[in-house]
XYZ file of C-alpha atoms in Angstrom:
92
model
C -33.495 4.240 -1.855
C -34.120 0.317 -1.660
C -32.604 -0.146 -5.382
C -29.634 2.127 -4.540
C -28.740 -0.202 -0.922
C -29.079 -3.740 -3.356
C -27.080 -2.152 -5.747
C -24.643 -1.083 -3.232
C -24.800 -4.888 -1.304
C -24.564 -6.455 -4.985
C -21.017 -4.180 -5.616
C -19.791 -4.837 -2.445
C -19.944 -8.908 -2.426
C -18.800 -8.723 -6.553
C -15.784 -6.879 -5.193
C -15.425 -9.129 -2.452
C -15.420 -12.186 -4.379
C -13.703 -10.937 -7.230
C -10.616 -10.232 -4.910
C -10.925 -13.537 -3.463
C -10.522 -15.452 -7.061
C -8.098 -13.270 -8.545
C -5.842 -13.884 -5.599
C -6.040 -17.422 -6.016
C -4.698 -17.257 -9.623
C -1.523 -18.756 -9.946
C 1.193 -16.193 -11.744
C 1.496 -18.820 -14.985
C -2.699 -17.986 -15.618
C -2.517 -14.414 -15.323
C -1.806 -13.756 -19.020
C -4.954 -15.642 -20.258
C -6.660 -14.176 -17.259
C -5.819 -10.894 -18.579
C -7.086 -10.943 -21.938
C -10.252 -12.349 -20.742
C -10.738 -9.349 -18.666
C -10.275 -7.218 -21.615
C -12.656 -9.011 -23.336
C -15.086 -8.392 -20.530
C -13.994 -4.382 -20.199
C -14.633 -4.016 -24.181
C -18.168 -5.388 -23.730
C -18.173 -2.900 -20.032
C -16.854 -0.010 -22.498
C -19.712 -0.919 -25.421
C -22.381 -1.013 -22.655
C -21.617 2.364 -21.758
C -21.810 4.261 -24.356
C -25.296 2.711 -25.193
C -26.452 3.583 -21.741
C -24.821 7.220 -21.767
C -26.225 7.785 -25.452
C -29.248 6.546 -24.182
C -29.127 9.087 -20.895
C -31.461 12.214 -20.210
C -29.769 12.943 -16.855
C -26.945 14.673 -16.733
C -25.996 12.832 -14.048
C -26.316 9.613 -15.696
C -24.015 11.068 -18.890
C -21.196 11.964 -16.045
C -21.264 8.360 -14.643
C -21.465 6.852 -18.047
C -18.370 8.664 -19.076
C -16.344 7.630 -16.214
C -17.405 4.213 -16.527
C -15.891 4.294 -20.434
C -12.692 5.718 -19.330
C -12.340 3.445 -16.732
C -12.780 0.733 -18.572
C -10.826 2.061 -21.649
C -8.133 2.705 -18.901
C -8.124 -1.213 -17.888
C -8.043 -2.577 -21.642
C -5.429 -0.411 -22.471
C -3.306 -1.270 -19.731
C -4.446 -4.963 -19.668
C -3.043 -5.460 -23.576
C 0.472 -3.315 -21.989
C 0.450 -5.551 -19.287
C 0.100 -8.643 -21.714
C 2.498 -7.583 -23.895
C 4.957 -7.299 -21.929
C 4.357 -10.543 -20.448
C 5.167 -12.271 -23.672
C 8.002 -10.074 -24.553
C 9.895 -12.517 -21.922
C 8.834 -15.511 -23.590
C 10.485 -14.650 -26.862
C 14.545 -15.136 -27.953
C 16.575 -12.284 -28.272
């Protein structure tokens, strides 16, 4: 119970801080901003599938699966995103 109420604390003030930076980022950084957070979702996404191919619980395979698709989910959508960001930079 003590590990699952540090883990909680830890999530909550990562969450809290990480929505305190990111709204400090200036709209000309968010492109570079975004490809560093895929960066850091591909290394989320290769961490879970060693934990969830490392699992015996059942519940740990669940949680390990959603964390992959949630992470594929945000580098998928973070190269869309980025994409189309430089599609305005270039001439027609």
């Amino acid at each position: 119970m003590g590990e699952l109420l540090i883990g909680l604390y830890v999530f909550v003030l990562a969450t809290l801080a990480g929505r305190e930076v990111i709204s400090k980022v200036p709209p000309t950084l968010h492109t570079p901003l975004m490809s560093g957070a895929n960066a850091i979702s591909g290394i989320a996404i290769i961490g879970a599938l060693v934990v969830t191919g490392a699992a015996d619980s059942t519940w740990v395979k669940v949680l390990g699966i959603a964390g992959i698709v949630m992470a594929t989910i945000n580098v998928v959508g973070g190269f869309m995103v980025t994409d189309r960001m430089l599609q305005m930079f270039r001439k027609r």
